[in-house]
Amino acid sequence: MLSRFFISSKSLLVIFFLIALLDLLGDFFSVSILIYSTKPLLMPLLMMYTWRRLNSSHNRIKTILLIALFFSTIGDTLLMFASLDELFFIGGLLAFL
């Protein structure tokens, strides 16, 4: 019953690549609203894809990978605002460590 509410792995991958394409177009054409709205979505989509694809026999790998992607999300988001204050830059770098 609940499975019909979940997005398939294939759909998540398609959505991820569409968002990535929009992000690249935003960078190429310097459309900041597009960049600021798509970049924070990339890592969470990758996290959802990872969650769906790795089975329970890979629990340790899955956990480590999801934690790494979570901190990558924080780092990417903070680095987007690095031009406002150097603390965003430092926080973004620390998130990747």
mmCIF file of N, CA, C and O in Angstrom:
data_model
loop_
_atom_site.group_PDB
_atom_site.id
_atom_site.type_symbol
_atom_site.label_atom_id
_atom_site.label_comp_id
_atom_site.label_asym_id
_atom_site.label_seq_id
_atom_site.Cartn_x
_atom_site.Cartn_y
_atom_site.Cartn_z
ATOM 1 N N MET A 1 0.815 -1.196 0.000
ATOM 2 C CA MET A 1 0.000 0.000 0.000
ATOM 3 C C MET A 1 0.864 1.267 0.000
ATOM 4 O O MET A 1 0.641 2.154 -0.794
ATOM 5 N N LEU A 2 1.851 1.331 0.887
ATOM 6 C CA LEU A 2 2.697 2.520 0.955
ATOM 7 C C LEU A 2 3.653 2.622 -0.223
ATOM 8 O O LEU A 2 4.129 3.700 -0.545
ATOM 9 N N SER A 3 3.938 1.503 -0.873
ATOM 10 C CA SER A 3 4.916 1.522 -1.960
ATOM 11 C C SER A 3 4.479 2.415 -3.125
ATOM 12 O O SER A 3 5.313 2.911 -3.868
ATOM 13 N N ARG A 4 3.213 2.630 -3.285
ATOM 14 C CA ARG A 4 2.779 3.493 -4.388
ATOM 15 C C ARG A 4 3.080 4.965 -4.131
ATOM 16 O O ARG A 4 3.014 5.781 -5.036
ATOM 17 N N PHE A 5 3.419 5.317 -2.885
ATOM 18 C CA PHE A 5 3.749 6.699 -2.553
ATOM 19 C C PHE A 5 5.247 6.988 -2.702
ATOM 20 O O PHE A 5 5.662 8.124 -2.616
ATOM 21 N N PHE A 6 6.039 5.955 -2.897
ATOM 22 C CA PHE A 6 7.474 6.138 -3.030
ATOM 23 C C PHE A 6 7.857 6.299 -4.494
ATOM 24 O O PHE A 6 7.272 5.699 -5.378
ATOM 25 N N ILE A 7 8.877 7.092 -4.714
ATOM 26 C CA ILE A 7 9.391 7.301 -6.062
ATOM 27 C C ILE A 7 10.405 6.200 -6.346
ATOM 28 O O ILE A 7 11.243 5.879 -5.500
ATOM 29 N N SER A 8 10.369 5.653 -7.530
ATOM 30 C CA SER A 8 11.306 4.585 -7.889
ATOM 31 C C SER A 8 12.718 5.135 -8.024
ATOM 32 O O SER A 8 12.927 6.344 -8.220
ATOM 33 N N SER A 9 13.696 4.252 -7.943
ATOM 34 C CA SER A 9 15.100 4.641 -8.085
ATOM 35 C C SER A 9 15.355 5.267 -9.447
ATOM 36 O O SER A 9 16.086 6.255 -9.562
ATOM 37 N N LYS A 10 14.751 4.695 -10.455
ATOM 38 C CA LYS A 10 14.926 5.215 -11.814
ATOM 39 C C LYS A 10 14.383 6.644 -11.925
ATOM 40 O O LYS A 10 15.020 7.518 -12.512
ATOM 41 N N SER A 11 13.226 6.887 -11.341
ATOM 42 C CA SER A 11 12.638 8.231 -11.359
ATOM 43 C C SER A 11 13.509 9.224 -10.604
ATOM 44 O O SER A 11 13.682 10.364 -11.048
ATOM 45 N N LEU A 12 14.059 8.796 -9.461
ATOM 46 C CA LEU A 12 14.941 9.675 -8.699
ATOM 47 C C LEU A 12 16.173 10.048 -9.500
ATOM 48 O O LEU A 12 16.624 11.198 -9.474
ATOM 49 N N LEU A 13 16.709 9.090 -10.230
ATOM 50 C CA LEU A 13 17.888 9.355 -11.041
ATOM 51 C C LEU A 13 17.571 10.335 -12.172
ATOM 52 O O LEU A 13 18.356 11.252 -12.450
ATOM 53 N N VAL A 14 16.420 10.182 -12.791
ATOM 54 C CA VAL A 14 16.005 11.104 -13.854
ATOM 55 C C VAL A 14 15.818 12.508 -13.284
ATOM 56 O O VAL A 14 16.290 13.499 -13.867
ATOM 57 N N ILE A 15 15.152 12.609 -12.139
ATOM 58 C CA ILE A 15 14.949 13.915 -11.494
ATOM 59 C C ILE A 15 16.291 14.542 -11.135
ATOM 60 O O ILE A 15 16.518 15.739 -11.336
ATOM 61 N N PHE A 16 17.215 13.719 -10.597
ATOM 62 C CA PHE A 16 18.541 14.218 -10.243
ATOM 63 C C PHE A 16 19.245 14.822 -11.462
ATOM 64 O O PHE A 16 19.787 15.924 -11.396
ATOM 65 N N PHE A 17 19.242 14.098 -12.581
ATOM 66 C CA PHE A 17 19.926 14.604 -13.769
ATOM 67 C C PHE A 17 19.242 15.840 -14.351
ATOM 68 O O PHE A 17 19.915 16.733 -14.877
ATOM 69 N N LEU A 18 17.933 15.934 -14.246
ATOM 70 C CA LEU A 18 17.231 17.137 -14.707
ATOM 71 C C LEU A 18 17.601 18.348 -13.843
ATOM 72 O O LEU A 18 17.863 19.437 -14.361
ATOM 73 N N ILE A 19 17.631 18.145 -12.532
ATOM 74 C CA ILE A 19 18.014 19.229 -11.616
ATOM 75 C C ILE A 19 19.476 19.613 -11.854
ATOM 76 O O ILE A 19 19.828 20.799 -11.856
ATOM 77 N N ALA A 20 20.333 18.618 -12.071
ATOM 78 C CA ALA A 20 21.747 18.905 -12.347
ATOM 79 C C ALA A 20 21.895 19.703 -13.632
ATOM 80 O O ALA A 20 22.708 20.639 -13.704
ATOM 81 N N LEU A 21 21.125 19.348 -14.643
ATOM 82 C CA LEU A 21 21.160 20.095 -15.909
ATOM 83 C C LEU A 21 20.705 21.538 -15.703
ATOM 84 O O LEU A 21 21.330 22.477 -16.209
ATOM 85 N N LEU A 22 19.636 21.723 -14.940
ATOM 86 C CA LEU A 22 19.173 23.082 -14.641
ATOM 87 C C LEU A 22 20.233 23.872 -13.878
ATOM 88 O O LEU A 22 20.435 25.068 -14.129
ATOM 89 N N ASP A 23 20.922 23.197 -12.955
ATOM 90 C CA ASP A 23 21.984 23.857 -12.191
ATOM 91 C C ASP A 23 23.130 24.274 -13.116
ATOM 92 O O ASP A 23 23.645 25.386 -13.011
ATOM 93 N N LEU A 24 23.516 23.385 -14.016
ATOM 94 C CA LEU A 24 24.574 23.716 -14.972
ATOM 95 C C LEU A 24 24.167 24.867 -15.890
ATOM 96 O O LEU A 24 24.984 25.757 -16.183
ATOM 97 N N LEU A 25 22.926 24.858 -16.340
ATOM 98 C CA LEU A 25 22.437 25.960 -17.172
ATOM 99 C C LEU A 25 22.428 27.271 -16.397
ATOM 100 O O LEU A 25 22.758 28.334 -16.936
ATOM 101 N N GLY A 26 22.037 27.202 -15.132
ATOM 102 C CA GLY A 26 22.068 28.394 -14.283
ATOM 103 C C GLY A 26 23.466 28.946 -14.126
ATOM 104 O O GLY A 26 23.680 30.159 -14.174
ATOM 105 N N ASP A 27 24.453 28.038 -13.944
ATOM 106 C CA ASP A 27 25.852 28.471 -13.862
ATOM 107 C C ASP A 27 26.319 29.068 -15.184
ATOM 108 O O ASP A 27 26.972 30.108 -15.212
ATOM 109 N N PHE A 28 26.007 28.407 -16.277
ATOM 110 C CA PHE A 28 26.475 28.848 -17.595
ATOM 111 C C PHE A 28 25.915 30.213 -17.971
ATOM 112 O O PHE A 28 26.628 31.073 -18.476
ATOM 113 N N PHE A 29 24.621 30.415 -17.704
ATOM 114 C CA PHE A 29 23.979 31.674 -18.072
ATOM 115 C C PHE A 29 23.919 32.677 -16.918
ATOM 116 O O PHE A 29 23.287 33.720 -17.025
ATOM 117 N N SER A 30 24.546 32.357 -15.797
ATOM 118 C CA SER A 30 24.595 33.231 -14.608
ATOM 119 C C SER A 30 23.208 33.633 -14.123
ATOM 120 O O SER A 30 22.937 34.805 -13.861
ATOM 121 N N VAL A 31 22.337 32.653 -14.008
ATOM 122 C CA VAL A 31 20.983 32.888 -13.487
ATOM 123 C C VAL A 31 21.000 32.453 -12.023
ATOM 124 O O VAL A 31 20.844 31.279 -11.700
ATOM 125 N N SER A 32 21.208 33.428 -11.143
ATOM 126 C CA SER A 32 21.421 33.096 -9.732
ATOM 127 C C SER A 32 20.209 32.431 -9.082
ATOM 128 O O SER A 32 20.379 31.544 -8.246
ATOM 129 N N ILE A 33 18.997 32.819 -9.442
ATOM 130 C CA ILE A 33 17.820 32.200 -8.838
ATOM 131 C C ILE A 33 17.758 30.708 -9.176
ATOM 132 O O ILE A 33 17.348 29.886 -8.356
ATOM 133 N N LEU A 34 18.195 30.362 -10.363
ATOM 134 C CA LEU A 34 18.225 28.959 -10.772
ATOM 135 C C LEU A 34 19.297 28.191 -9.996
ATOM 136 O O LEU A 34 19.062 27.071 -9.543
ATOM 137 N N ILE A 35 20.436 28.816 -9.804
ATOM 138 C CA ILE A 35 21.519 28.186 -9.051
ATOM 139 C C ILE A 35 21.105 27.981 -7.599
ATOM 140 O O ILE A 35 21.259 26.886 -7.040
ATOM 141 N N TYR A 36 20.565 29.035 -6.985
ATOM 142 C CA TYR A 36 20.198 28.954 -5.570
ATOM 143 C C TYR A 36 19.020 28.013 -5.310
ATOM 144 O O TYR A 36 18.838 27.543 -4.198
ATOM 145 N N SER A 37 18.232 27.752 -6.322
ATOM 146 C CA SER A 37 17.092 26.848 -6.117
ATOM 147 C C SER A 37 17.404 25.394 -6.486
ATOM 148 O O SER A 37 16.730 24.486 -6.012
ATOM 149 N N THR A 38 18.421 25.161 -7.312
ATOM 150 C CA THR A 38 18.699 23.778 -7.719
ATOM 151 C C THR A 38 19.855 23.139 -6.959
ATOM 152 O O THR A 38 19.796 21.952 -6.639
ATOM 153 N N LYS A 39 20.887 23.890 -6.664
ATOM 154 C CA LYS A 39 22.066 23.299 -6.017
ATOM 155 C C LYS A 39 21.750 22.613 -4.686
ATOM 156 O O LYS A 39 22.218 21.496 -4.456
ATOM 157 N N PRO A 40 20.932 23.209 -3.812
ATOM 158 C CA PRO A 40 20.635 22.509 -2.545
ATOM 159 C C PRO A 40 19.816 21.223 -2.721
ATOM 160 O O PRO A 40 19.716 20.432 -1.791
ATOM 161 N N LEU A 41 19.237 21.007 -3.875
ATOM 162 C CA LEU A 41 18.435 19.797 -4.104
ATOM 163 C C LEU A 41 19.259 18.601 -4.566
ATOM 164 O O LEU A 41 18.811 17.453 -4.451
ATOM 165 N N LEU A 42 20.453 18.853 -5.082
ATOM 166 C CA LEU A 42 21.225 17.778 -5.700
ATOM 167 C C LEU A 42 21.635 16.687 -4.708
ATOM 168 O O LEU A 42 21.409 15.500 -4.946
ATOM 169 N N MET A 43 22.248 17.056 -3.609
ATOM 170 C CA MET A 43 22.712 16.047 -2.649
ATOM 171 C C MET A 43 21.554 15.302 -1.971
ATOM 172 O O MET A 43 21.617 14.082 -1.824
ATOM 173 N N PRO A 44 20.475 15.981 -1.558
ATOM 174 C CA PRO A 44 19.350 15.224 -0.991
ATOM 175 C C PRO A 44 18.744 14.223 -1.984
ATOM 176 O O PRO A 44 18.352 13.120 -1.589
ATOM 177 N N LEU A 45 18.687 14.584 -3.260
ATOM 178 C CA LEU A 45 18.197 13.628 -4.259
ATOM 179 C C LEU A 45 19.140 12.440 -4.378
ATOM 180 O O LEU A 45 18.700 11.292 -4.495
ATOM 181 N N LEU A 46 20.435 12.713 -4.328
ATOM 182 C CA LEU A 46 21.412 11.630 -4.364
ATOM 183 C C LEU A 46 21.311 10.760 -3.112
ATOM 184 O O LEU A 46 21.479 9.542 -3.168
ATOM 185 N N MET A 47 21.015 11.383 -1.971
ATOM 186 C CA MET A 47 20.805 10.624 -0.735
ATOM 187 C C MET A 47 19.599 9.693 -0.863
ATOM 188 O O MET A 47 19.661 8.526 -0.465
ATOM 189 N N MET A 48 18.508 10.203 -1.412
ATOM 190 C CA MET A 48 17.317 9.366 -1.576
ATOM 191 C C MET A 48 17.590 8.216 -2.537
ATOM 192 O O MET A 48 17.146 7.090 -2.302
ATOM 193 N N TYR A 49 18.335 8.489 -3.600
ATOM 194 C CA TYR A 49 18.675 7.435 -4.556
ATOM 195 C C TYR A 49 19.540 6.364 -3.879
ATOM 196 O O TYR A 49 19.309 5.167 -4.055
ATOM 197 N N THR A 50 20.517 6.798 -3.103
ATOM 198 C CA THR A 50 21.386 5.863 -2.384
ATOM 199 C C THR A 50 20.584 5.017 -1.407
ATOM 200 O O THR A 50 20.785 3.807 -1.301
ATOM 201 N N TRP A 51 19.680 5.662 -0.696
ATOM 202 C CA TRP A 51 18.828 4.963 0.271
ATOM 203 C C TRP A 51 18.010 3.859 -0.405
ATOM 204 O O TRP A 51 17.874 2.760 0.112
ATOM 205 N N ARG A 52 17.496 4.159 -1.578
ATOM 206 C CA ARG A 52 16.660 3.190 -2.304
ATOM 207 C C ARG A 52 17.479 2.059 -2.918
ATOM 208 O O ARG A 52 17.016 0.942 -3.006
ATOM 209 N N ARG A 53 18.699 2.359 -3.394
ATOM 210 C CA ARG A 53 19.468 1.376 -4.155
ATOM 211 C C ARG A 53 20.269 0.398 -3.293
ATOM 212 O O ARG A 53 20.409 -0.753 -3.668
ATOM 213 N N LEU A 54 20.826 0.864 -2.200
ATOM 214 C CA LEU A 54 21.639 -0.041 -1.382
ATOM 215 C C LEU A 54 20.727 -0.875 -0.487
ATOM 216 O O LEU A 54 19.889 -0.345 0.228
ATOM 217 N N ASN A 55 20.931 -2.173 -0.507
ATOM 218 C CA ASN A 55 20.078 -3.047 0.298
ATOM 219 C C ASN A 55 20.618 -3.179 1.715
ATOM 220 O O ASN A 55 21.659 -2.636 2.068
ATOM 221 N N SER A 56 19.928 -3.930 2.531
ATOM 222 C CA SER A 56 20.251 -4.015 3.950
ATOM 223 C C SER A 56 21.571 -4.731 4.222
ATOM 224 O O SER A 56 22.120 -4.613 5.304
ATOM 225 N N SER A 57 22.101 -5.478 3.263
ATOM 226 C CA SER A 57 23.382 -6.146 3.487
ATOM 227 C C SER A 57 24.551 -5.157 3.445
ATOM 228 O O SER A 57 25.655 -5.491 3.821
ATOM 229 N N HIS A 58 24.291 -3.955 3.011
ATOM 230 C CA HIS A 58 25.316 -2.909 2.942
ATOM 231 C C HIS A 58 25.034 -1.798 3.956
ATOM 232 O O HIS A 58 25.299 -0.633 3.692
ATOM 233 N N ASN A 59 24.525 -2.155 5.115
ATOM 234 C CA ASN A 59 24.109 -1.143 6.097
ATOM 235 C C ASN A 59 25.220 -0.181 6.495
ATOM 236 O O ASN A 59 24.999 1.021 6.589
ATOM 237 N N ARG A 60 26.410 -0.702 6.759
ATOM 238 C CA ARG A 60 27.507 0.167 7.203
ATOM 239 C C ARG A 60 27.924 1.131 6.093
ATOM 240 O O ARG A 60 28.092 2.330 6.325
ATOM 241 N N ILE A 61 28.065 0.619 4.900
ATOM 242 C CA ILE A 61 28.429 1.463 3.749
ATOM 243 C C ILE A 61 27.339 2.493 3.499
ATOM 244 O O ILE A 61 27.617 3.672 3.256
ATOM 245 N N LYS A 62 26.097 2.053 3.573
ATOM 246 C CA LYS A 62 24.957 2.942 3.344
ATOM 247 C C LYS A 62 24.941 4.081 4.358
ATOM 248 O O LYS A 62 24.774 5.250 3.997
ATOM 249 N N THR A 63 25.172 3.757 5.618
ATOM 250 C CA THR A 63 25.167 4.763 6.676
ATOM 251 C C THR A 63 26.286 5.777 6.467
ATOM 252 O O THR A 63 26.061 6.996 6.547
ATOM 253 N N ILE A 64 27.488 5.292 6.195
ATOM 254 C CA ILE A 64 28.628 6.192 5.993
ATOM 255 C C ILE A 64 28.399 7.088 4.782
ATOM 256 O O ILE A 64 28.647 8.297 4.822
ATOM 257 N N LEU A 65 27.902 6.513 3.712
ATOM 258 C CA LEU A 65 27.649 7.289 2.498
ATOM 259 C C LEU A 65 26.568 8.340 2.713
ATOM 260 O O LEU A 65 26.701 9.488 2.268
ATOM 261 N N LEU A 66 25.510 7.989 3.423
ATOM 262 C CA LEU A 66 24.440 8.957 3.683
ATOM 263 C C LEU A 66 24.913 10.086 4.584
ATOM 264 O O LEU A 66 24.543 11.250 4.375
ATOM 265 N N ILE A 67 25.750 9.770 5.569
ATOM 266 C CA ILE A 67 26.305 10.814 6.438
ATOM 267 C C ILE A 67 27.200 11.747 5.616
ATOM 268 O O ILE A 67 27.139 12.978 5.754
ATOM 269 N N ALA A 68 28.025 11.169 4.740
ATOM 270 C CA ALA A 68 28.905 11.985 3.891
ATOM 271 C C ALA A 68 28.091 12.895 2.971
ATOM 272 O O ALA A 68 28.416 14.081 2.808
ATOM 273 N N LEU A 69 27.030 12.364 2.386
ATOM 274 C CA LEU A 69 26.184 13.178 1.505
ATOM 275 C C LEU A 69 25.447 14.269 2.281
ATOM 276 O O LEU A 69 25.234 15.374 1.777
ATOM 277 N N PHE A 70 25.066 13.968 3.520
ATOM 278 C CA PHE A 70 24.417 14.972 4.364
ATOM 279 C C PHE A 70 25.355 16.154 4.611
ATOM 280 O O PHE A 70 24.969 17.322 4.451
ATOM 281 N N PHE A 71 26.605 15.853 4.981
ATOM 282 C CA PHE A 71 27.554 16.939 5.228
ATOM 283 C C PHE A 71 27.943 17.647 3.930
ATOM 284 O O PHE A 71 28.241 18.846 3.940
ATOM 285 N N SER A 72 27.911 16.947 2.817
ATOM 286 C CA SER A 72 28.140 17.592 1.525
ATOM 287 C C SER A 72 27.029 18.588 1.214
ATOM 288 O O SER A 72 27.279 19.657 0.658
ATOM 289 N N THR A 73 25.805 18.240 1.583
ATOM 290 C CA THR A 73 24.671 19.156 1.406
ATOM 291 C C THR A 73 24.894 20.435 2.199
ATOM 292 O O THR A 73 24.711 21.542 1.690
ATOM 293 N N ILE A 74 25.295 20.264 3.451
ATOM 294 C CA ILE A 74 25.561 21.431 4.295
ATOM 295 C C ILE A 74 26.697 22.263 3.708
ATOM 296 O O ILE A 74 26.602 23.491 3.610
ATOM 297 N N GLY A 75 27.772 21.594 3.303
ATOM 298 C CA GLY A 75 28.918 22.302 2.734
ATOM 299 C C GLY A 75 28.563 23.059 1.473
ATOM 300 O O GLY A 75 28.925 24.229 1.317
ATOM 301 N N ASP A 76 27.848 22.405 0.562
ATOM 302 C CA ASP A 76 27.445 23.069 -0.681
ATOM 303 C C ASP A 76 26.569 24.289 -0.409
ATOM 304 O O ASP A 76 26.736 25.340 -1.023
ATOM 305 N N THR A 77 25.640 24.129 0.505
ATOM 306 C CA THR A 77 24.717 25.223 0.817
ATOM 307 C C THR A 77 25.448 26.401 1.456
ATOM 308 O O THR A 77 25.219 27.561 1.083
ATOM 309 N N LEU A 78 26.330 26.118 2.394
ATOM 310 C CA LEU A 78 27.077 27.205 3.029
ATOM 311 C C LEU A 78 28.014 27.898 2.047
ATOM 312 O O LEU A 78 28.156 29.129 2.074
ATOM 313 N N LEU A 79 28.640 27.135 1.161
ATOM 314 C CA LEU A 79 29.558 27.746 0.195
ATOM 315 C C LEU A 79 28.832 28.623 -0.822
ATOM 316 O O LEU A 79 29.443 29.514 -1.415
ATOM 317 N N MET A 80 27.552 28.403 -1.006
ATOM 318 C CA MET A 80 26.786 29.267 -1.903
ATOM 319 C C MET A 80 26.729 30.701 -1.366
ATOM 320 O O MET A 80 26.585 31.654 -2.134
ATOM 321 N N PHE A 81 26.836 30.849 -0.051
ATOM 322 C CA PHE A 81 26.730 32.164 0.578
ATOM 323 C C PHE A 81 28.086 32.701 1.034
ATOM 324 O O PHE A 81 28.149 33.643 1.822
ATOM 325 N N ALA A 82 29.169 32.107 0.536
ATOM 326 C CA ALA A 82 30.514 32.515 0.953
ATOM 327 C C ALA A 82 30.828 33.964 0.604
ATOM 328 O O ALA A 82 31.633 34.603 1.280
ATOM 329 N N SER A 83 30.191 34.500 -0.420
ATOM 330 C CA SER A 83 30.456 35.893 -0.796
ATOM 331 C C SER A 83 29.857 36.881 0.210
ATOM 332 O O SER A 83 30.270 38.045 0.248
ATOM 333 N N LEU A 84 28.932 36.425 1.032
ATOM 334 C CA LEU A 84 28.314 37.307 2.023
ATOM 335 C C LEU A 84 29.170 37.469 3.269
ATOM 336 O O LEU A 84 29.228 38.552 3.850
ATOM 337 N N ASP A 85 29.808 36.391 3.684
ATOM 338 C CA ASP A 85 30.610 36.432 4.903
ATOM 339 C C ASP A 85 31.592 35.267 4.864
ATOM 340 O O ASP A 85 31.258 34.169 4.412
ATOM 341 N N GLU A 86 32.780 35.497 5.384
ATOM 342 C CA GLU A 86 33.795 34.439 5.360
ATOM 343 C C GLU A 86 33.442 33.271 6.273
ATOM 344 O O GLU A 86 33.951 32.165 6.092
ATOM 345 N N LEU A 87 32.552 33.483 7.245
ATOM 346 C CA LEU A 87 32.133 32.381 8.113
ATOM 347 C C LEU A 87 31.371 31.303 7.333
ATOM 348 O O LEU A 87 31.452 30.121 7.666
ATOM 349 N N PHE A 88 30.639 31.716 6.301
ATOM 350 C CA PHE A 88 29.968 30.733 5.453
ATOM 351 C C PHE A 88 31.005 29.875 4.720
ATOM 352 O O PHE A 88 30.835 28.669 4.562
ATOM 353 N N PHE A 89 32.081 30.518 4.278
ATOM 354 C CA PHE A 89 33.144 29.796 3.589
ATOM 355 C C PHE A 89 33.816 28.794 4.533
ATOM 356 O O PHE A 89 34.004 27.628 4.189
ATOM 357 N N ILE A 90 34.151 29.249 5.720
ATOM 358 C CA ILE A 90 34.804 28.379 6.702
ATOM 359 C C ILE A 90 33.881 27.234 7.101
ATOM 360 O O ILE A 90 34.290 26.073 7.177
ATOM 361 N N GLY A 91 32.601 27.551 7.347
ATOM 362 C CA GLY A 91 31.639 26.501 7.701
ATOM 363 C C GLY A 91 31.460 25.492 6.585
ATOM 364 O O GLY A 91 31.348 24.292 6.828
ATOM 365 N N GLY A 92 31.450 25.984 5.343
ATOM 366 C CA GLY A 92 31.320 25.092 4.199
ATOM 367 C C GLY A 92 32.498 24.140 4.079
ATOM 368 O O GLY A 92 32.340 22.958 3.818
ATOM 369 N N LEU A 93 33.699 24.681 4.294
ATOM 370 C CA LEU A 93 34.884 23.825 4.247
ATOM 371 C C LEU A 93 34.886 22.819 5.385
ATOM 372 O O LEU A 93 35.254 21.649 5.190
ATOM 373 N N LEU A 94 34.491 23.254 6.566
ATOM 374 C CA LEU A 94 34.454 22.329 7.722
ATOM 375 C C LEU A 94 33.447 21.215 7.506
ATOM 376 O O LEU A 94 33.658 20.077 7.954
ATOM 377 N N ALA A 95 32.361 21.511 6.837
ATOM 378 C CA ALA A 95 31.353 20.480 6.582
ATOM 379 C C ALA A 95 31.888 19.370 5.698
ATOM 380 O O ALA A 95 31.491 18.213 5.826
ATOM 381 N N PHE A 96 32.833 19.705 4.822
ATOM 382 C CA PHE A 96 33.407 18.687 3.934
ATOM 383 C C PHE A 96 34.484 17.871 4.630
ATOM 384 O O PHE A 96 34.884 16.832 4.127
ATOM 385 N N LEU A 97 34.971 18.327 5.773
ATOM 386 C CA LEU A 97 35.988 17.557 6.499
ATOM 387 C C LEU A 97 35.304 16.478 7.286
ATOM 388 O O LEU A 97 35.701 15.440 7.556
#
